[in-house]
mmCIF file of C-alpha atoms and ligand atoms in Angstrom:
data_model
loop_
_atom_site.group_PDB
_atom_site.id
_atom_site.type_symbol
_atom_site.label_atom_id
_atom_site.label_comp_id
_atom_site.label_asym_id
_atom_site.label_seq_id
_atom_site.Cartn_x
_atom_site.Cartn_y
_atom_site.Cartn_z
ATOM 1 C CA MET A 294 0.000 0.000 0.000
ATOM 2 C CA SER A 295 1.768 3.175 -1.123
ATOM 3 C CA TYR A 296 -1.134 5.686 -1.151
ATOM 4 C CA LEU A 297 0.598 7.788 -3.818
ATOM 5 C CA ASN A 298 -2.794 8.166 -5.544
ATOM 6 C CA LYS A 299 -4.485 10.004 -2.659
ATOM 7 C CA LYS A 300 -5.840 13.525 -3.176
ATOM 8 C CA THR A 301 -4.241 16.288 -1.162
ATOM 9 C CA LEU A 302 -5.150 19.864 -0.263
ATOM 10 C CA GLN A 303 -3.684 20.990 -3.603
ATOM 11 C CA ASP A 304 -6.324 18.948 -5.437
ATOM 12 C CA ILE A 305 -9.380 20.643 -3.965
ATOM 13 C CA ASP A 306 -10.817 24.160 -3.860
ATOM 14 C CA VAL A 307 -10.967 25.292 -0.235
ATOM 15 C CA ASP A 308 -11.573 29.004 -0.883
ATOM 16 C CA GLN A 309 -14.111 30.351 1.647
ATOM 17 C CA LYS A 310 -15.164 26.763 2.480
ATOM 18 C CA ILE A 311 -15.680 25.345 5.968
ATOM 19 C CA VAL A 312 -12.857 22.856 6.380
ATOM 20 C CA PHE A 313 -12.657 20.240 9.145
ATOM 21 C CA VAL A 314 -8.984 19.447 9.800
ATOM 22 C CA ARG A 315 -7.981 16.429 11.877
ATOM 23 C CA CYS A 316 -4.658 17.440 13.420
ATOM 24 C CA ASP A 317 -2.339 15.582 15.752
ATOM 25 C CA PHE A 318 -2.084 17.940 18.730
ATOM 26 C CA ASN A 319 -1.350 15.089 21.127
ATOM 27 C CA VAL A 320 1.481 17.042 22.777
ATOM 28 C CA PRO A 321 3.274 16.063 25.999
ATOM 29 C CA LEU A 322 1.966 18.098 28.947
ATOM 30 C CA ASP A 323 3.824 18.831 32.151
ATOM 31 C CA ASN A 324 1.440 20.083 34.842
ATOM 32 C CA GLY A 325 -0.829 21.598 32.212
ATOM 33 C CA THR A 326 2.071 23.234 30.325
ATOM 34 C CA ILE A 327 3.104 22.055 26.866
ATOM 35 C CA ALA A 328 6.514 20.371 27.214
ATOM 36 C CA ASP A 329 7.161 20.107 23.462
ATOM 37 C CA ASP A 330 5.158 21.916 20.774
ATOM 38 C CA LYS A 331 6.703 20.100 17.788
ATOM 39 C CA ARG A 332 3.364 18.577 16.804
ATOM 40 C CA ILE A 333 1.661 21.965 16.752
ATOM 41 C CA ILE A 334 4.482 23.410 14.662
ATOM 42 C CA GLU A 335 4.196 20.518 12.221
ATOM 43 C CA SER A 336 0.522 21.307 11.651
ATOM 44 C CA LEU A 337 1.222 24.924 10.683
ATOM 45 C CA LYS A 338 1.884 24.393 6.990
ATOM 46 C CA THR A 339 -1.619 23.035 6.426
ATOM 47 C CA LEU A 340 -3.316 25.520 8.748
ATOM 48 C CA LYS A 341 -1.497 28.547 7.284
ATOM 49 C CA TYR A 342 -2.444 27.453 3.762
ATOM 50 C CA LEU A 343 -6.105 27.272 4.799
ATOM 51 C CA VAL A 344 -5.870 30.676 6.509
ATOM 52 C CA GLU A 345 -4.426 32.186 3.310
ATOM 53 C CA LYS A 346 -7.231 30.616 1.301
ATOM 54 C CA LYS A 347 -9.754 32.236 3.626
ATOM 55 C CA ALA A 348 -11.264 28.927 4.623
ATOM 56 C CA LYS A 349 -13.185 28.733 7.890
ATOM 57 C CA ILE A 350 -11.140 26.189 9.787
ATOM 58 C CA ILE A 351 -12.447 23.702 12.329
ATOM 59 C CA ALA A 352 -9.424 22.017 13.938
ATOM 60 C CA CYS A 353 -9.863 18.760 15.803
ATOM 61 C CA SER A 354 -7.506 16.519 17.776
ATOM 62 C CA HIS A 355 -7.254 14.096 20.654
ATOM 63 C CA LEU A 356 -4.971 14.658 23.620
ATOM 64 C CA GLY A 357 -3.885 11.879 25.959
ATOM 65 C CA ARG A 358 -6.217 9.150 27.085
ATOM 66 C CA PRO A 359 -9.206 10.615 28.906
ATOM 67 C CA LYS A 360 -11.215 7.778 30.442
ATOM 68 C CA ASP A 361 -14.808 8.819 30.476
ATOM 69 C CA GLY A 362 -16.394 12.045 29.272
ATOM 70 C CA PHE A 363 -15.138 15.599 29.720
ATOM 71 C CA ASP A 364 -12.023 15.767 31.888
ATOM 72 C CA MET A 365 -10.331 19.160 31.931
ATOM 73 C CA GLU A 366 -6.962 17.567 32.682
ATOM 74 C CA PHE A 367 -7.028 16.610 28.992
ATOM 75 C CA SER A 368 -8.450 19.880 27.650
ATOM 76 C CA LEU A 369 -6.973 21.252 24.424
ATOM 77 C CA LYS A 370 -7.032 24.793 25.876
ATOM 78 C CA PRO A 371 -3.192 24.924 26.260
ATOM 79 C CA VAL A 372 -2.939 23.921 22.582
ATOM 80 C CA ALA A 373 -5.323 26.724 21.550
ATOM 81 C CA ASP A 374 -3.188 29.239 23.469
ATOM 82 C CA ARG A 375 0.053 27.988 21.911
ATOM 83 C CA LEU A 376 -1.432 27.789 18.416
ATOM 84 C CA ALA A 377 -2.631 31.405 18.735
ATOM 85 C CA LYS A 378 0.983 32.452 19.402
ATOM 86 C CA LEU A 379 2.304 30.484 16.427
ATOM 87 C CA ILE A 380 -0.171 31.508 13.744
ATOM 88 C CA ASP A 381 -1.221 34.913 12.525
ATOM 89 C CA THR A 382 -4.968 34.539 12.874
ATOM 90 C CA LYS A 383 -7.642 34.362 15.529
ATOM 91 C CA VAL A 384 -7.870 30.982 17.302
ATOM 92 C CA ILE A 385 -11.148 30.379 19.085
ATOM 93 C CA MET A 386 -11.604 27.499 21.512
ATOM 94 C CA SER A 387 -14.861 25.605 21.692
ATOM 95 C CA SER A 388 -15.975 24.321 25.067
ATOM 96 C CA ASP A 389 -17.385 21.144 23.519
ATOM 97 C CA VAL A 390 -17.094 18.944 20.425
ATOM 98 C CA ILE A 391 -20.514 18.443 18.860
ATOM 99 C CA GLY A 392 -22.503 20.608 21.267
ATOM 100 C CA GLU A 393 -24.266 23.950 21.121
ATOM 101 C CA ASP A 394 -21.120 25.981 21.722
ATOM 102 C CA THR A 395 -19.360 24.487 18.699
ATOM 103 C CA PHE A 396 -22.249 25.082 16.292
ATOM 104 C CA LYS A 397 -22.765 28.646 17.584
ATOM 105 C CA LYS A 398 -19.067 29.447 17.144
ATOM 106 C CA ILE A 399 -18.996 27.949 13.646
ATOM 107 C CA ASN A 400 -21.842 30.281 12.664
ATOM 108 C CA ASN A 401 -19.837 33.258 13.900
ATOM 109 C CA LEU A 402 -16.504 32.115 12.412
ATOM 110 C CA ASN A 403 -14.926 34.529 9.903
ATOM 111 C CA PRO A 404 -12.934 33.391 6.849
ATOM 112 C CA GLY A 405 -9.328 32.610 7.811
ATOM 113 C CA GLU A 406 -10.126 32.016 11.486
ATOM 114 C CA ILE A 407 -9.627 28.768 13.403
ATOM 115 C CA LEU A 408 -12.081 27.129 15.759
ATOM 116 C CA LEU A 409 -10.402 24.423 17.853
ATOM 117 C CA LEU A 410 -12.798 21.789 19.164
ATOM 118 C CA GLU A 411 -12.355 20.245 22.602
ATOM 119 C CA ASN A 412 -10.604 16.877 22.900
ATOM 120 C CA ILE A 413 -12.412 14.532 20.500
ATOM 121 C CA ARG A 414 -11.773 11.586 22.829
ATOM 122 C CA PHE A 415 -14.117 13.117 25.412
ATOM 123 C CA HIS A 416 -16.676 11.212 23.308
ATOM 124 C CA LYS A 417 -16.367 7.436 23.478
ATOM 125 C CA GLU A 418 -17.961 7.299 20.012
ATOM 126 C CA GLU A 419 -14.691 8.604 18.547
ATOM 127 C CA LYS A 420 -12.637 5.461 19.147
ATOM 128 C CA LYS A 421 -15.628 3.258 18.268
ATOM 129 C CA ASN A 422 -15.797 4.986 14.884
ATOM 130 C CA ASP A 423 -19.499 5.503 15.539
ATOM 131 C CA ARG A 424 -21.229 6.323 12.255
ATOM 132 C CA GLU A 425 -23.782 8.776 13.676
ATOM 133 C CA PHE A 426 -21.037 10.624 15.547
ATOM 134 C CA ALA A 427 -18.908 10.810 12.395
ATOM 135 C CA LYS A 428 -21.925 12.132 10.485
ATOM 136 C CA LYS A 429 -22.466 14.826 13.101
ATOM 137 C CA LEU A 430 -18.808 15.875 12.831
ATOM 138 C CA ALA A 431 -19.162 15.975 9.049
ATOM 139 C CA SER A 432 -22.280 18.149 9.306
ATOM 140 C CA MET A 433 -20.089 21.024 10.530
ATOM 141 C CA ALA A 434 -18.045 21.346 7.347
ATOM 142 C CA ASP A 435 -17.811 21.247 3.530
ATOM 143 C CA ILE A 436 -14.459 19.478 3.293
ATOM 144 C CA TYR A 437 -12.461 17.043 5.436
ATOM 145 C CA VAL A 438 -8.670 17.222 5.672
ATOM 146 C CA ASN A 439 -6.699 14.565 7.519
ATOM 147 C CA ASP A 440 -3.291 15.731 8.669
ATOM 148 C CA ALA A 441 -2.894 13.493 11.727
ATOM 149 C CA PHE A 442 -0.461 10.887 10.448
ATOM 150 C CA GLY A 443 0.242 9.654 14.002
ATOM 151 C CA THR A 444 -3.332 8.355 14.323
ATOM 152 C CA SER A 445 -3.907 7.377 10.690
ATOM 153 C CA HIS A 446 -3.481 3.690 11.580
ATOM 154 C CA ARG A 447 -6.605 3.938 13.729
ATOM 155 C CA ALA A 448 -10.118 3.723 12.288
ATOM 156 C CA HIS A 449 -11.744 6.369 14.460
ATOM 157 C CA ALA A 450 -14.664 8.701 13.697
ATOM 158 C CA SER A 451 -12.489 11.782 13.139
ATOM 159 C CA THR A 452 -9.705 9.920 11.321
ATOM 160 C CA ALA A 453 -11.691 7.656 9.013
ATOM 161 C CA GLY A 454 -15.483 7.572 9.610
ATOM 162 C CA ILE A 455 -16.020 11.237 8.741
ATOM 163 C CA ALA A 456 -14.497 10.733 5.267
ATOM 164 C CA GLU A 457 -17.623 8.804 4.220
ATOM 165 C CA PHE A 458 -19.679 12.008 4.387
ATOM 166 C CA LEU A 459 -17.382 14.713 2.973
ATOM 167 C CA PRO A 460 -14.904 15.234 0.149
ATOM 168 C CA ALA A 461 -11.767 14.009 1.930
ATOM 169 C CA VAL A 462 -8.121 14.871 1.221
ATOM 170 C CA SER A 463 -4.790 14.755 3.039
ATOM 171 C CA GLY A 464 -3.056 17.758 4.548
ATOM 172 C CA PHE A 465 0.570 18.584 3.777
ATOM 173 C CA LEU A 466 1.978 16.540 6.659
ATOM 174 C CA ILE A 467 0.349 13.302 5.528
ATOM 175 C CA GLU A 468 1.199 14.177 1.933
ATOM 176 C CA LYS A 469 4.890 14.354 2.931
ATOM 177 C CA GLU A 470 4.733 11.045 4.791
ATOM 178 C CA ILE A 471 3.194 9.402 1.747
ATOM 179 C CA SER A 472 5.589 10.980 -0.702
ATOM 180 C CA PHE A 473 8.634 9.688 1.211
ATOM 181 C CA MET A 474 7.477 6.361 2.614
ATOM 182 C CA GLY A 475 5.017 5.484 -0.133
ATOM 183 C CA GLU A 476 7.531 6.356 -2.845
ATOM 184 C CA ALA A 477 10.295 4.353 -1.128
ATOM 185 C CA LEU A 478 8.072 1.292 -0.876
ATOM 186 C CA ALA A 479 6.637 1.562 -4.400
ATOM 187 C CA ASN A 480 9.482 3.001 -6.513
ATOM 188 C CA PRO A 481 12.694 3.089 -4.490
ATOM 189 C CA LYS A 482 15.921 4.403 -5.975
ATOM 190 C CA ARG A 483 18.315 1.476 -5.665
ATOM 191 C CA PRO A 484 20.240 0.187 -3.855
ATOM 192 C CA PHE A 485 17.451 0.257 -1.270
ATOM 193 C CA VAL A 486 18.666 -0.499 2.256
ATOM 194 C CA ALA A 487 16.482 -0.981 5.336
ATOM 195 C CA ILE A 488 18.035 -0.740 8.783
ATOM 196 C CA LEU A 489 16.107 -2.317 11.616
ATOM 197 C CA GLY A 490 16.986 -2.202 15.283
ATOM 198 C CA GLY A 491 15.296 -1.801 18.620
ATOM 199 C CA SER A 492 14.504 -4.367 21.205
ATOM 200 C CA LYS A 493 12.238 -7.046 19.783
ATOM 201 C CA VAL A 494 12.061 -9.245 16.701
ATOM 202 C CA SER A 495 8.395 -9.890 17.481
ATOM 203 C CA ASP A 496 7.551 -6.189 16.972
ATOM 204 C CA LYS A 497 9.172 -6.133 13.544
ATOM 205 C CA ILE A 498 8.340 -9.524 11.981
ATOM 206 C CA SER A 499 5.751 -8.109 9.583
ATOM 207 C CA VAL A 500 8.052 -5.219 8.670
ATOM 208 C CA ILE A 501 10.850 -7.653 7.825
ATOM 209 C CA GLU A 502 8.504 -9.869 5.811
ATOM 210 C CA ASN A 503 7.147 -6.924 3.829
ATOM 211 C CA LEU A 504 10.570 -5.374 3.241
ATOM 212 C CA LEU A 505 12.133 -8.641 2.059
ATOM 213 C CA ASP A 506 10.110 -8.221 -1.139
ATOM 214 C CA LYS A 507 11.396 -4.699 -1.670
ATOM 215 C CA VAL A 508 14.895 -4.039 -0.362
ATOM 216 C CA ASP A 509 18.320 -4.983 -1.690
ATOM 217 C CA THR A 510 19.920 -5.109 1.750
ATOM 218 C CA LEU A 511 18.531 -5.520 5.236
ATOM 219 C CA ILE A 512 20.750 -4.391 8.107
ATOM 220 C CA ILE A 513 19.733 -5.752 11.504
ATOM 221 C CA GLY A 514 21.188 -4.316 14.707
ATOM 222 C CA GLY A 515 20.059 -3.483 18.235
ATOM 223 C CA GLY A 516 18.546 -5.946 20.658
ATOM 224 C CA MET A 517 16.694 -7.873 17.936
ATOM 225 C CA ALA A 518 19.965 -8.936 16.268
ATOM 226 C CA TYR A 519 20.833 -11.350 19.085
ATOM 227 C CA THR A 520 17.871 -13.615 18.294
ATOM 228 C CA PHE A 521 19.105 -13.787 14.675
ATOM 229 C CA ASN A 522 22.703 -14.430 15.735
ATOM 230 C CA LYS A 523 21.598 -17.129 18.179
ATOM 231 C CA SER A 524 19.701 -18.779 15.318
ATOM 232 C CA LYS A 525 23.055 -19.006 13.533
ATOM 233 C CA GLY A 526 24.500 -20.871 16.526
ATOM 234 C CA TYR A 527 26.321 -17.869 18.047
ATOM 235 C CA LYS A 528 26.944 -17.654 21.793
ATOM 236 C CA ILE A 529 25.095 -14.486 22.854
ATOM 237 C CA GLY A 530 25.621 -14.549 26.656
ATOM 238 C CA THR A 531 22.728 -12.929 28.513
ATOM 239 C CA SER A 532 21.856 -10.608 25.607
ATOM 240 C CA ILE A 533 18.173 -9.880 25.025
ATOM 241 C CA CYS A 534 16.727 -12.769 23.001
ATOM 242 C CA GLU A 535 13.304 -14.124 22.126
ATOM 243 C CA ASP A 536 13.864 -17.872 22.287
ATOM 244 C CA ASP A 537 10.429 -18.578 20.809
ATOM 245 C CA LYS A 538 11.401 -16.561 17.717
ATOM 246 C CA ILE A 539 14.670 -18.336 16.932
ATOM 247 C CA ASP A 540 13.101 -20.674 14.347
ATOM 248 C CA LEU A 541 11.341 -17.728 12.773
ATOM 249 C CA ALA A 542 14.607 -15.770 12.627
ATOM 250 C CA LYS A 543 16.217 -18.747 10.906
ATOM 251 C CA SER A 544 13.415 -18.963 8.361
ATOM 252 C CA LEU A 545 13.568 -15.206 7.677
ATOM 253 C CA LEU A 546 17.293 -15.505 6.973
ATOM 254 C CA LYS A 547 16.579 -18.411 4.610
ATOM 255 C CA LYS A 548 13.816 -16.471 2.877
ATOM 256 C CA ALA A 549 16.167 -13.502 2.419
ATOM 257 C CA ALA A 550 18.787 -15.761 0.843
ATOM 258 C CA GLU A 551 16.165 -17.208 -1.550
ATOM 259 C CA LYS A 552 15.061 -13.728 -2.580
ATOM 260 C CA GLY A 553 18.647 -12.531 -3.053
ATOM 261 C CA VAL A 554 18.351 -9.956 -0.268
ATOM 262 C CA LYS A 555 21.659 -9.310 1.462
ATOM 263 C CA ILE A 556 21.394 -9.472 5.255
ATOM 264 C CA LEU A 557 23.954 -7.786 7.474
ATOM 265 C CA LEU A 558 24.081 -8.730 11.158
ATOM 266 C CA PRO A 559 26.544 -7.550 13.809
ATOM 267 C CA VAL A 560 29.960 -9.242 13.755
ATOM 268 C CA ASP A 561 31.130 -7.590 16.981
ATOM 269 C CA ASN A 562 29.418 -6.004 19.968
ATOM 270 C CA MET A 563 30.046 -3.840 22.990
ATOM 271 C CA VAL A 564 28.938 -6.017 25.864
ATOM 272 C CA GLY A 565 28.544 -5.282 29.559
ATOM 273 C CA ASP A 566 28.708 -7.378 32.750
ATOM 274 C CA ASP A 567 25.343 -5.908 33.740
ATOM 275 C CA PHE A 568 22.397 -4.162 32.056
ATOM 276 C CA ASN A 569 23.452 -0.874 33.501
ATOM 277 C CA PRO A 570 24.903 2.339 32.008
ATOM 278 C CA ASN A 571 27.918 2.123 34.355
ATOM 279 C CA CYS A 572 28.685 -1.569 33.806
ATOM 280 C CA ASN A 573 32.134 -2.921 32.910
ATOM 281 C CA ALA A 574 32.071 -3.057 29.138
ATOM 282 C CA LYS A 575 34.256 -4.674 26.502
ATOM 283 C CA LEU A 576 34.321 -5.304 22.768
ATOM 284 C CA VAL A 577 33.891 -8.930 21.635
ATOM 285 C CA ASP A 578 33.057 -10.820 18.452
ATOM 286 C CA SER A 579 29.327 -11.455 18.120
ATOM 287 C CA ASP A 580 29.705 -15.252 18.093
ATOM 288 C CA LYS A 581 31.677 -15.327 21.342
ATOM 289 C CA ILE A 582 29.800 -13.202 23.853
ATOM 290 C CA PRO A 583 30.840 -14.534 27.290
ATOM 291 C CA ASP A 584 28.063 -16.259 29.287
ATOM 292 C CA GLU A 585 27.762 -13.520 31.899
ATOM 293 C CA TYR A 586 27.834 -10.585 29.446
ATOM 294 C CA THR A 587 24.972 -8.825 27.678
ATOM 295 C CA GLY A 588 25.124 -7.087 24.280
ATOM 296 C CA LEU A 589 24.498 -3.341 24.517
ATOM 297 C CA ASP A 590 25.677 -1.907 21.196
ATOM 298 C CA ILE A 591 27.194 -2.841 17.847
ATOM 299 C CA GLY A 592 30.995 -2.864 17.751
ATOM 300 C CA ALA A 593 33.556 -0.963 15.646
ATOM 301 C CA LYS A 594 33.905 -3.561 12.852
ATOM 302 C CA THR A 595 30.129 -3.786 12.535
ATOM 303 C CA GLN A 596 29.835 0.002 12.387
ATOM 304 C CA GLU A 597 32.321 0.013 9.523
ATOM 305 C CA ILE A 598 30.513 -2.729 7.587
ATOM 306 C CA PHE A 599 27.098 -1.101 8.056
ATOM 307 C CA ALA A 600 28.473 2.363 7.130
ATOM 308 C CA GLU A 601 30.074 0.941 3.968
ATOM 309 C CA GLU A 602 26.736 -0.498 2.869
ATOM 310 C CA ILE A 603 24.935 2.774 3.631
ATOM 311 C CA SER A 604 27.559 4.786 1.715
ATOM 312 C CA HIS A 605 26.362 3.494 -1.663
ATOM 313 C CA ALA A 606 22.632 3.258 -0.894
ATOM 314 C CA LYS A 607 20.207 5.490 -2.791
ATOM 315 C CA THR A 608 17.265 4.922 -0.441
ATOM 316 C CA VAL A 609 17.467 4.084 3.266
ATOM 317 C CA ILE A 610 14.637 3.455 5.690
ATOM 318 C CA TRP A 611 15.740 3.202 9.308
ATOM 319 C CA ASN A 612 13.652 2.033 12.248
ATOM 320 C CA GLY A 613 15.112 1.247 15.668
ATOM 321 C CA PRO A 614 18.379 2.084 17.459
ATOM 322 C CA MET A 615 21.515 -0.091 17.136
ATOM 323 C CA GLY A 616 21.951 -0.403 20.900
ATOM 324 C CA VAL A 617 20.778 1.059 24.168
ATOM 325 C CA ALA A 618 21.080 4.536 22.679
ATOM 326 C CA GLU A 619 19.488 6.227 25.709
ATOM 327 C CA TRP A 620 22.835 5.582 27.477
ATOM 328 C CA ASP A 621 25.613 7.720 25.956
ATOM 329 C CA ARG A 622 28.235 4.948 26.235
ATOM 330 C CA PHE A 623 26.092 2.651 24.100
ATOM 331 C CA ALA A 624 24.795 5.219 21.626
ATOM 332 C CA ILE A 625 27.993 5.035 19.542
ATOM 333 C CA GLY A 626 26.624 2.451 17.084
ATOM 334 C CA THR A 627 23.433 4.436 16.563
ATOM 335 C CA ILE A 628 25.487 7.622 16.053
ATOM 336 C CA SER A 629 27.663 5.839 13.478
ATOM 337 C CA ILE A 630 24.575 4.934 11.424
ATOM 338 C CA ALA A 631 23.234 8.501 11.638
ATOM 339 C CA GLN A 632 26.678 9.776 10.590
ATOM 340 C CA ALA A 633 26.894 7.368 7.647
ATOM 341 C CA LEU A 634 23.436 8.425 6.516
ATOM 342 C CA SER A 635 24.224 12.127 6.707
ATOM 343 C CA ASP A 636 27.531 11.575 4.857
ATOM 344 C CA ASN A 637 25.714 9.981 1.912
ATOM 345 C CA LYS A 638 24.363 13.026 0.093
ATOM 346 C CA ASP A 639 22.997 10.922 -2.766
ATOM 347 C CA CYS A 640 20.558 8.995 -0.657
ATOM 348 C CA VAL A 641 16.960 9.559 0.380
ATOM 349 C CA SER A 642 17.064 9.013 4.153
ATOM 350 C CA ILE A 643 13.838 8.153 5.918
ATOM 351 C CA ILE A 644 13.573 7.664 9.660
ATOM 352 C CA GLY A 645 10.629 5.708 11.060
ATOM 353 C CA GLY A 646 8.994 7.424 14.018
ATOM 354 C CA GLY A 647 9.218 6.531 17.701
ATOM 355 C CA ASP A 648 12.583 5.613 19.217
ATOM 356 C CA SER A 649 14.657 6.064 16.072
ATOM 357 C CA ALA A 650 13.229 9.549 15.469
ATOM 358 C CA ALA A 651 13.899 10.447 19.121
ATOM 359 C CA ALA A 652 17.462 9.090 18.887
ATOM 360 C CA VAL A 653 18.233 10.995 15.661
ATOM 361 C CA GLU A 654 16.875 14.190 17.200
ATOM 362 C CA LYS A 655 18.687 13.769 20.523
ATOM 363 C CA LEU A 656 21.966 12.965 18.774
ATOM 364 C CA GLY A 657 21.716 16.118 16.624
ATOM 365 C CA PHE A 658 21.206 14.586 13.170
ATOM 366 C CA ALA A 659 17.588 15.579 12.582
ATOM 367 C CA ASP A 660 18.268 18.282 9.994
ATOM 368 C CA LYS A 661 20.518 15.913 8.011
ATOM 369 C CA MET A 662 17.694 13.467 7.254
ATOM 370 C CA ASP A 663 15.295 13.860 4.339
ATOM 371 C CA HIS A 664 12.287 12.708 6.306
ATOM 372 C CA ILE A 665 11.589 11.879 9.936
ATOM 373 C CA SER A 666 8.195 10.295 10.257
ATOM 374 C CA THR A 667 5.796 11.916 12.719
ATOM 375 C CA GLY A 668 4.091 8.640 13.639
ATOM 376 C CA GLY A 669 5.680 5.729 15.516
ATOM 377 C CA GLY A 670 2.941 3.099 15.277
ATOM 378 C CA ALA A 671 1.638 4.501 11.990
ATOM 379 C CA SER A 672 5.024 4.443 10.258
ATOM 380 C CA LEU A 673 5.640 0.884 11.426
ATOM 381 C CA GLU A 674 2.275 -0.190 9.993
ATOM 382 C CA PHE A 675 3.070 1.683 6.769
ATOM 383 C CA LEU A 676 6.309 -0.319 6.499
ATOM 384 C CA GLU A 677 4.395 -3.528 7.262
ATOM 385 C CA GLY A 678 2.253 -2.817 4.206
ATOM 386 C CA LYS A 679 -0.903 -2.649 6.331
ATOM 387 C CA VAL A 680 -3.965 -0.566 5.485
ATOM 388 C CA LEU A 681 -3.899 2.797 7.283
ATOM 389 C CA PRO A 682 -7.631 3.532 7.633
ATOM 390 C CA GLY A 683 -7.145 7.312 8.012
ATOM 391 C CA ILE A 684 -5.388 7.447 4.647
ATOM 392 C CA ALA A 685 -7.296 4.694 2.860
ATOM 393 C CA ALA A 686 -10.523 6.673 3.462
ATOM 394 C CA LEU A 687 -9.269 9.705 1.489
ATOM 395 C CA MET A 688 -10.318 10.320 -2.128
ATOM 396 C CA ASN A 689 -8.223 8.900 -4.955
ATOM 397 C CA LYS A 690 -6.794 11.208 -7.630
HETATM 398 P P1 AMP B 157 11.921 -0.382 19.759
HETATM 399 O O1 AMP B 157 10.884 0.317 20.578
HETATM 400 O O2 AMP B 157 11.618 -1.804 19.453
HETATM 401 O O3 AMP B 157 12.368 0.406 18.541
HETATM 402 O O4 AMP B 157 13.184 -0.505 20.686
HETATM 403 C C1 AMP B 157 13.867 0.579 21.211
HETATM 404 C C2 AMP B 157 14.533 0.132 22.477
HETATM 405 O O5 AMP B 157 15.411 -0.939 22.187
HETATM 406 C C3 AMP B 157 15.367 1.203 23.120
HETATM 407 O O6 AMP B 157 14.785 1.530 24.348
HETATM 408 C C4 AMP B 157 16.710 0.536 23.317
HETATM 409 O O7 AMP B 157 17.256 0.781 24.584
HETATM 410 C C5 AMP B 157 16.382 -0.934 23.167
HETATM 411 N N1 AMP B 157 17.573 -1.706 22.793
HETATM 412 C C6 AMP B 157 18.342 -1.545 21.714
HETATM 413 N N2 AMP B 157 19.391 -2.395 21.743
HETATM 414 C C7 AMP B 157 19.281 -3.113 22.874
HETATM 415 C C8 AMP B 157 20.061 -4.149 23.465
HETATM 416 N N3 AMP B 157 21.176 -4.576 22.893
HETATM 417 N N4 AMP B 157 19.644 -4.660 24.634
HETATM 418 C C9 AMP B 157 18.514 -4.210 25.201
HETATM 419 N N5 AMP B 157 17.723 -3.235 24.695
HETATM 420 C C10 AMP B 157 18.110 -2.692 23.547
#
C-alpha cells in the first residue's frame, strides 16, 4: 500500500469553504504546560495554507487518554493558546465537540479564522468509529482534511469515519509522509537499504517480511539482532533474546537468501557485565559473547561494515536504534549509522517514528535526514504494508 494516488489539499478548492482538519495535537503536557510543541508546529503548513485561502477552519484533535467524558486535565485549551501564538490569525476554543457551543461558534466564524474543538476523545464514540457521531462531525463542514499521520493507523470517527460524508483529502503533513514512505516502498531508488533495530524481533516480523520483497539489503542491529545471531549458533551470553522466535529468525534468513536480499548482522558487539549504564564493558566478536555478558551496542567492525553499505545506498529506511542509545556509552553504534546516513548526500534518508526519530533528534542529526516520520505506530504499519484507515478513506486522484 503506497497511497501515492491520494488527493491532497492541492487537489481541492478550499476558498471560503468550511474545512474540518484532523490534526495531531497530542502534545506532551507537564502540569498543564506544553513540554514540546513540535506537533503543533508541524501542523502549521496546512493551517497557514487554509488561513491564506480564507477557509473557515475547524481544527480537531485528541490529547492523551481521557477515560470517560469531559475531563479538563485533557483539555486542548493549552494547545489553543500555543497555536494562537504560532499563527497569525484568531484561534477560538470551543468548550465542547458536537454541542451547542461548537455550532454557535462555527456560525460566527470569519474566513481565515480557526475554531479548535475540545478533545475529541471526550466522546467514546470517537474510538468506536461511531457512524452517527462521524456524520455529526461531518455536518459542521464542507471538506475534510486529515493531517494526523500519528493516528492514521486507527479507524476512528475523526480519522476515518467522517471521510464517508465529505470530500476528503490529506493535509501537507500526511502528503509528505506518503511521498517519502510510499515512494520508497513503491518506486525506491536502488540500492534500497532498510536498517532495523530496537529491542524485539516480534515487533518487527511483519516489517521484515514486507521489506524482504522490496529491499536490496537488510541491516539488523540493536537488541533484535541477538535472536538472529543465536539462530546461527552464536553464543550471545545474557543478551536480550526471544527464544520462541529463533526458528522464525532462521526462516527469515533463509527467505532472504532465496530472494537474493543481502542481510547484514553484527559481527562484533560492545557487551557489559550488567544491564546498567555504568557496567564494565568490553568489545567482543558477536559469536563469542561470554556467558555472563549482555550485548548493549554494535561494535567498531560492525559500524564500519554497516556504514560501507549505507555509503552506496540510494534509499534508506531506518527504524530502531543499534543499541541502548538512551545511554551515551552505548549510543555510539546508533550515532555511526546517523553519521553514515548524513555523509551519503545521494541517498533519500527516511527515519521511522518513535525511538529512532527520538534518537536521531537527541543525537543532533535531525536536519541531516530527508524525512523523519511523525508517527511511531503509523510508520511501522506503513512499512508492514498494512492498510492505514485514516489514509485509505481519502479520495483517490
Ligand atoms: P523499539 O521500541 O523496538 O524500537 O526498541 C527501542 C529500544 O530498544 C530502546 O529503548 C533501546 O534501549 C532498546 N535496545 C536496543 N538495543 C538493545 C540491546 N542490545 N539490549 C537491550 N535493549 C536494547
